[in-house]
Amino acid sequence: RGSWGQNGSINGIGTRYAYMPVIVNSENLVIPDGNGGETLVPSGEPSVLANPDLTWETSTQTNFGLDLKFLDNRLSFGFDWYNKLTEDLLFNPDVPSTAGNWSPYANAGTVKNTGYEFQLGYENHENEFVYGITLNASTNKNVVTELNVPQARINGINAGGPSWGAATAFEEGEPIWYYRGYEGSVGDNGEFIAKDNDGVEGITDADKTNIGDPWPDFMYGGNIFMEYKGFDFNMILQGQSGAQNIIAWLRNDRLNMNFTEYFYDNRWTPENTNASLPAPTSEGKFYQSDFLVYDNDFFRIKQIQFGYNFDKALLEKIKISNLRLYVSLKDFFTFTSYPGMDPVAGMGDDNGQGLDKGVYPTPRTAIFGLNVSF
């Protein structure tokens, strides 16, 4: 298989007229009335700067694939390679305060995504015991290849506390909206020490660097089903690796809020001098560091369902055509070392993916069901 195509999009901005300034009511102006007096006149001003050069963002994707089947179609294999280039990416960059107004939307850069997708499956429907398994995996490499604004990078969203400032950044040569912060270590007395990366004396914003990103390098999943003499079983698997979250609910302006046991047990104390975390501190740079960035690798059994279909010959005697009992467990089992409440918790904003602000975790759901057909 092979394909090539282009799509235009304005989904990143949510409005069709972002190139135009919107006039809003402003303060009343005091105008001489010509008779020696003054009068108040309603006035208006642009609510945002205009950008008459704004255009669609364009995604160009190339894909090559291969599908193979063996053993009378019982065994299947699929392979794909993709290359997606999104140009003239739409979002709202910073402008200097000297501009005197809010920044307009702009075509601020180009992002490239490349990767591979694999699928392997086997099914057997020939015997009384019916079964099948399908496994899939994919890789992705994301990088900003061009920045169409004068500054070296575009700052993204604040992680939540006043210390962070912009926690994410859009920069050429880096993953889109990667995490930008300080690399830190624990001092002899438990103090936080930020690494000097720019070689200039003193720790400043210039010492911040790439400390992670929210985009998985590897994603995988699977489905297993079985049927035997009225019994059926189905299981869905899901997992990922290579991405990180920021623990954005740990903030130095909320030092008395609840936090997980992990940060308590691993803090530096005189009795725990080999701790992986500094002593409790309100030092702002700690809350802008890789100490709050954690791998969100996980393996999750997304769903397990077990059911039984009663024998139709038996059901005919009680005028029922179908009767099925089942139990389903959804999101019950997640295996991860992530210290937050849920490894997939993150903000919905494009420039804030992976910022864990303590949202309610994915619930574990148990469903018991009865299906009856007459």
XYZ file of C-alpha atoms in Angstrom:
374
model
C 0.000 0.000 0.000
C 1.031 3.593 -0.490
C -0.619 6.976 -0.037
C 0.087 10.689 -0.094
C -2.199 13.546 0.841
C -2.588 17.053 2.192
C -5.096 18.504 4.646
C -5.703 22.097 5.623
C -6.828 22.907 9.141
C -7.796 25.794 11.395
C -8.718 23.576 14.356
C -5.829 24.959 16.402
C -7.427 28.407 16.680
C -11.164 27.770 16.906
C -12.222 30.841 14.900
C -12.463 31.679 11.210
C -11.572 35.355 11.532
C -8.394 35.272 13.605
C -6.548 37.373 11.000
C -8.780 40.381 11.801
C -8.687 42.700 14.822
C -11.882 42.647 16.877
C -13.001 46.072 18.067
C -14.201 46.194 21.669
C -15.622 48.918 23.864
C -12.960 50.902 25.659
C -12.790 53.813 28.075
C -14.846 56.907 27.314
C -12.898 59.792 25.836
C -13.204 63.369 27.108
C -13.809 65.594 24.063
C -14.231 69.416 23.997
C -17.800 70.226 23.024
C -16.950 73.515 21.237
C -18.737 75.644 23.830
C -15.972 75.658 26.404
C -17.167 72.479 27.993
C -16.387 68.770 27.668
C -18.373 65.675 26.819
C -17.798 61.930 27.187
C -17.659 59.967 23.928
C -17.705 56.125 23.817
C -14.597 54.721 22.141
C -13.305 51.421 20.832
C -9.979 49.719 20.316
C -8.661 46.450 18.825
C -8.756 43.651 21.386
C -5.859 41.904 19.662
C -3.299 42.758 17.010
C -4.194 41.904 13.418
C -2.319 39.416 11.253
C -3.442 39.779 7.616
C -0.864 37.153 6.532
C -2.482 34.379 8.617
C -3.238 31.244 6.606
C -4.277 27.603 7.012
C -1.884 25.145 8.555
C -1.155 22.318 6.121
C -0.369 18.689 6.932
C 1.319 16.584 4.264
C 1.514 12.853 4.963
C 3.202 10.016 3.125
C 2.526 6.398 4.048
C 3.849 3.045 2.827
C 2.475 -0.238 4.106
C 2.498 -3.989 3.670
C -0.171 -6.552 4.577
C 0.563 -10.282 4.649
C -1.651 -13.288 5.425
C -0.663 -16.940 5.897
C -2.142 -20.324 6.845
C -5.490 -19.768 5.129
C -5.730 -16.240 6.612
C -5.317 -17.416 10.194
C -1.995 -15.581 10.607
C -1.756 -11.915 9.593
C 0.981 -9.297 9.653
C 0.819 -5.561 8.890
C 3.521 -2.922 8.618
C 3.347 0.833 7.978
C 5.828 3.699 7.746
C 4.527 7.256 7.920
C 5.975 10.732 7.539
C 3.746 13.674 8.480
C 4.894 17.268 8.039
C 2.665 20.039 9.452
C 3.618 23.470 8.099
C 2.371 26.938 9.089
C 1.295 25.563 12.475
C -1.330 27.807 14.060
C -1.018 29.016 17.634
C -0.740 32.144 19.734
C 2.922 33.213 20.270
C 4.273 35.827 22.660
C 4.870 39.397 21.521
C 6.911 42.063 23.328
C 4.907 44.236 25.710
C 5.983 47.217 23.588
C 3.474 45.985 20.976
C 0.800 47.477 23.223
C -1.750 44.707 22.773
C -2.365 40.975 22.864
C -0.627 38.834 20.264
C -2.546 37.567 17.220
C -2.561 33.988 16.029
C 0.382 33.244 13.748
C 1.771 30.566 11.451
C 4.636 29.992 13.798
C 6.434 26.839 12.734
C 6.761 23.396 11.166
C 6.524 20.048 12.986
C 7.543 16.625 11.689
C 6.255 13.253 12.910
C 7.720 9.994 11.637
C 7.352 6.428 12.782
C 6.429 2.798 12.216
C 3.332 0.742 12.970
C 3.186 -3.051 13.318
C 0.347 -5.532 13.744
C 0.481 -9.289 14.275
C -2.565 -11.495 14.654
C -3.668 -15.125 14.766
C -7.233 -16.485 14.758
C -8.622 -20.013 14.742
C -12.358 -20.549 14.120
C -12.180 -24.122 12.920
C -12.692 -26.007 16.191
C -15.162 -25.903 19.053
C -12.604 -23.821 20.951
C -12.433 -20.493 19.061
C -9.660 -18.059 19.897
C -7.600 -15.183 18.546
C -4.930 -12.705 19.524
C -3.943 -9.419 17.902
C -0.922 -7.371 18.977
C 0.034 -3.920 17.730
C 2.904 -1.498 18.299
C 3.932 1.878 16.956
C 6.823 4.313 17.258
C 6.873 8.069 16.838
C 9.565 10.729 16.597
C 8.367 14.303 16.933
C 10.562 17.345 16.212
C 10.085 21.023 15.411
C 11.955 21.598 12.145
C 11.311 25.330 11.696
C 10.399 28.350 13.806
C 8.855 31.279 11.935
C 9.170 33.953 14.638
C 12.153 36.185 15.577
C 12.776 34.759 19.076
C 14.756 31.580 19.740
C 11.734 29.829 21.267
C 8.058 30.345 22.014
C 7.049 29.926 25.641
C 4.070 27.721 26.385
C 1.825 27.272 29.381
C 2.500 27.830 33.072
C 2.705 24.618 35.103
C 0.451 26.093 37.766
C 2.581 27.666 40.496
C 4.075 31.163 40.402
C 7.600 29.739 40.363
C 7.398 27.909 37.052
C 6.683 30.618 34.564
C 6.449 28.845 31.222
C 6.880 25.099 31.746
C 6.720 24.172 28.054
C 8.433 25.560 24.973
C 8.293 25.421 21.178
C 11.831 25.434 19.781
C 13.567 24.309 16.615
C 15.302 20.945 16.994
C 13.188 19.908 20.013
C 9.900 17.977 20.407
C 6.856 20.227 20.179
C 6.020 21.779 23.561
C 8.805 19.996 25.413
C 9.381 20.626 29.134
C 11.911 23.363 29.830
C 13.418 23.652 33.296
C 16.459 23.256 35.533
C 18.480 20.073 35.965
C 18.826 19.561 39.703
C 20.706 17.553 42.315
C 20.648 17.092 46.094
C 23.373 18.876 48.105
C 25.212 17.501 51.148
C 22.725 19.132 53.509
C 19.663 18.265 51.461
C 19.523 21.568 49.614
C 18.432 21.806 45.990
C 21.272 22.580 43.561
C 20.480 23.723 40.023
C 22.991 22.836 37.301
C 24.824 25.726 35.606
C 24.412 24.937 31.903
C 25.377 28.226 30.253
C 28.794 28.642 31.907
C 27.898 32.103 33.220
C 28.133 32.651 36.964
C 24.780 32.465 38.690
C 21.669 30.441 37.934
C 19.305 32.185 35.536
C 16.599 31.260 33.047
C 19.380 30.686 30.491
C 20.415 27.572 32.450
C 17.093 25.849 31.735
C 17.140 23.001 29.234
C 15.055 20.136 27.872
C 13.994 18.017 30.873
C 11.389 15.836 29.131
C 8.374 15.800 26.847
C 4.864 14.304 26.828
C 5.178 12.306 23.587
C 5.614 8.503 23.866
C 8.386 6.956 21.797
C 6.665 3.567 21.807
C 2.990 2.600 22.115
C 1.545 -0.894 22.143
C -1.670 -2.799 22.679
C -3.498 -6.009 22.084
C -6.748 -7.917 22.065
C -7.372 -11.522 23.120
C -10.678 -13.370 22.667
C -11.807 -16.943 23.367
C -15.092 -18.845 22.990
C -15.950 -22.363 24.153
C -19.345 -24.030 24.652
C -21.206 -20.806 25.381
C -18.450 -19.191 27.407
C -16.622 -16.153 25.989
C -13.669 -14.108 27.172
C -12.241 -10.855 25.854
C -9.291 -8.766 27.057
C -7.940 -5.421 25.747
C -4.365 -4.344 26.561
C -2.735 -0.904 26.335
C 0.666 0.590 27.126
C 3.321 3.164 26.318
C 6.901 4.179 27.125
C 9.298 7.054 26.534
C 7.138 9.988 27.711
C 7.083 12.058 30.887
C 4.627 14.073 33.005
C 5.218 17.133 35.160
C 3.837 16.812 38.703
C 2.233 20.254 38.416
C 0.161 19.950 41.595
C 3.320 20.180 43.731
C 3.709 23.966 44.130
C 5.566 26.272 46.498
C 2.499 28.477 46.949
C 0.536 25.494 48.327
C 2.997 23.902 50.726
C 0.270 22.679 53.091
C -1.761 20.802 50.481
C -1.937 17.019 50.349
C 0.695 15.198 48.329
C 1.555 11.578 47.664
C 3.502 9.348 50.018
C 6.303 9.123 47.443
C 7.482 12.691 48.090
C 7.375 12.175 51.856
C 9.297 8.882 51.894
C 12.010 10.008 49.463
C 12.791 13.461 50.907
C 16.200 14.258 52.447
C 16.354 14.190 56.244
C 19.296 13.863 58.650
C 18.295 10.200 58.951
C 17.911 9.722 55.183
C 20.947 11.385 53.628
C 20.886 9.179 50.515
C 17.447 10.469 49.530
C 16.513 10.974 45.896
C 14.714 14.261 46.670
C 15.920 17.402 48.461
C 14.672 18.372 51.892
C 11.267 20.097 51.859
C 11.833 23.558 50.450
C 10.050 26.603 49.090
C 13.008 27.320 46.759
C 11.335 28.341 43.517
C 13.873 26.719 41.197
C 13.151 23.274 42.663
C 9.562 23.628 41.427
C 10.913 24.371 37.929
C 13.226 21.369 37.798
C 13.459 17.787 36.624
C 12.662 16.672 40.189
C 9.017 17.171 39.186
C 9.340 15.336 35.858
C 8.636 11.577 35.908
C 8.336 8.818 33.345
C 4.705 7.928 32.739
C 5.396 4.475 31.266
C 2.528 2.103 31.980
C 0.892 -1.155 31.034
C -2.861 -1.291 31.507
C -5.410 -4.052 31.136
C -8.007 -1.767 29.620
C -10.863 -4.220 29.811
C -11.610 -7.811 30.805
C -14.997 -9.285 29.980
C -16.258 -12.767 30.760
C -19.661 -13.982 29.639
C -21.903 -17.015 29.174
C -24.567 -17.579 26.509
C -27.210 -20.083 27.606
C -28.021 -23.002 25.332
C -30.677 -22.015 22.785
C -32.437 -25.388 22.985
C -33.022 -24.796 26.681
C -34.178 -21.222 26.125
C -36.784 -22.240 23.546
C -38.739 -24.003 26.289
C -39.197 -20.694 28.141
C -39.819 -18.654 24.965
C -36.479 -16.782 25.085
C -34.307 -16.552 21.982
C -31.106 -15.411 23.695
C -29.863 -15.074 27.266
C -26.381 -13.886 28.178
C -24.752 -13.115 31.528
C -21.491 -11.210 31.710
C -19.121 -9.308 33.985
C -16.752 -6.611 32.774
C -13.816 -4.938 34.537
C -12.626 -1.702 32.922
C -9.310 0.015 33.795
C -8.956 -2.178 36.880
C -5.260 -3.086 36.504
C -2.523 -0.525 35.733
C 1.174 -1.315 36.198
C 3.372 1.782 36.463
C 6.084 3.410 38.583
C 4.614 6.889 38.044
C 4.201 8.579 41.474
C 1.094 10.554 40.518
C -2.485 9.343 40.598
C -2.737 8.419 36.911
C 0.039 8.177 34.283
C -2.286 9.474 31.551
C -3.455 12.499 33.541
C -2.641 15.710 31.712
C -4.031 18.990 30.507
C -6.088 19.239 27.355
C -4.325 22.356 26.056
C -2.070 21.718 23.064
C 0.851 23.475 24.765
C 0.252 21.781 28.120
C 0.095 18.062 27.342
C 1.517 16.006 30.198
C 1.030 18.631 32.924
C -0.499 16.610 35.752
C -2.491 19.059 37.866
C -4.096 16.391 39.990
C -7.177 15.711 37.899
C -9.419 12.849 38.953
C -7.773 9.580 37.830
C -9.296 7.099 35.404
C -11.969 5.278 37.432
C -12.032 1.514 37.870
C -15.388 0.254 36.676
C -17.085 -3.089 37.337
C -20.187 -3.898 35.277
C -22.490 -6.881 35.709
C -24.924 -7.425 32.878
C -27.816 -9.529 31.656
C -28.935 -9.521 28.003
C -32.298 -11.077 27.196
C -33.933 -11.370 23.757
C -37.472 -12.698 23.184
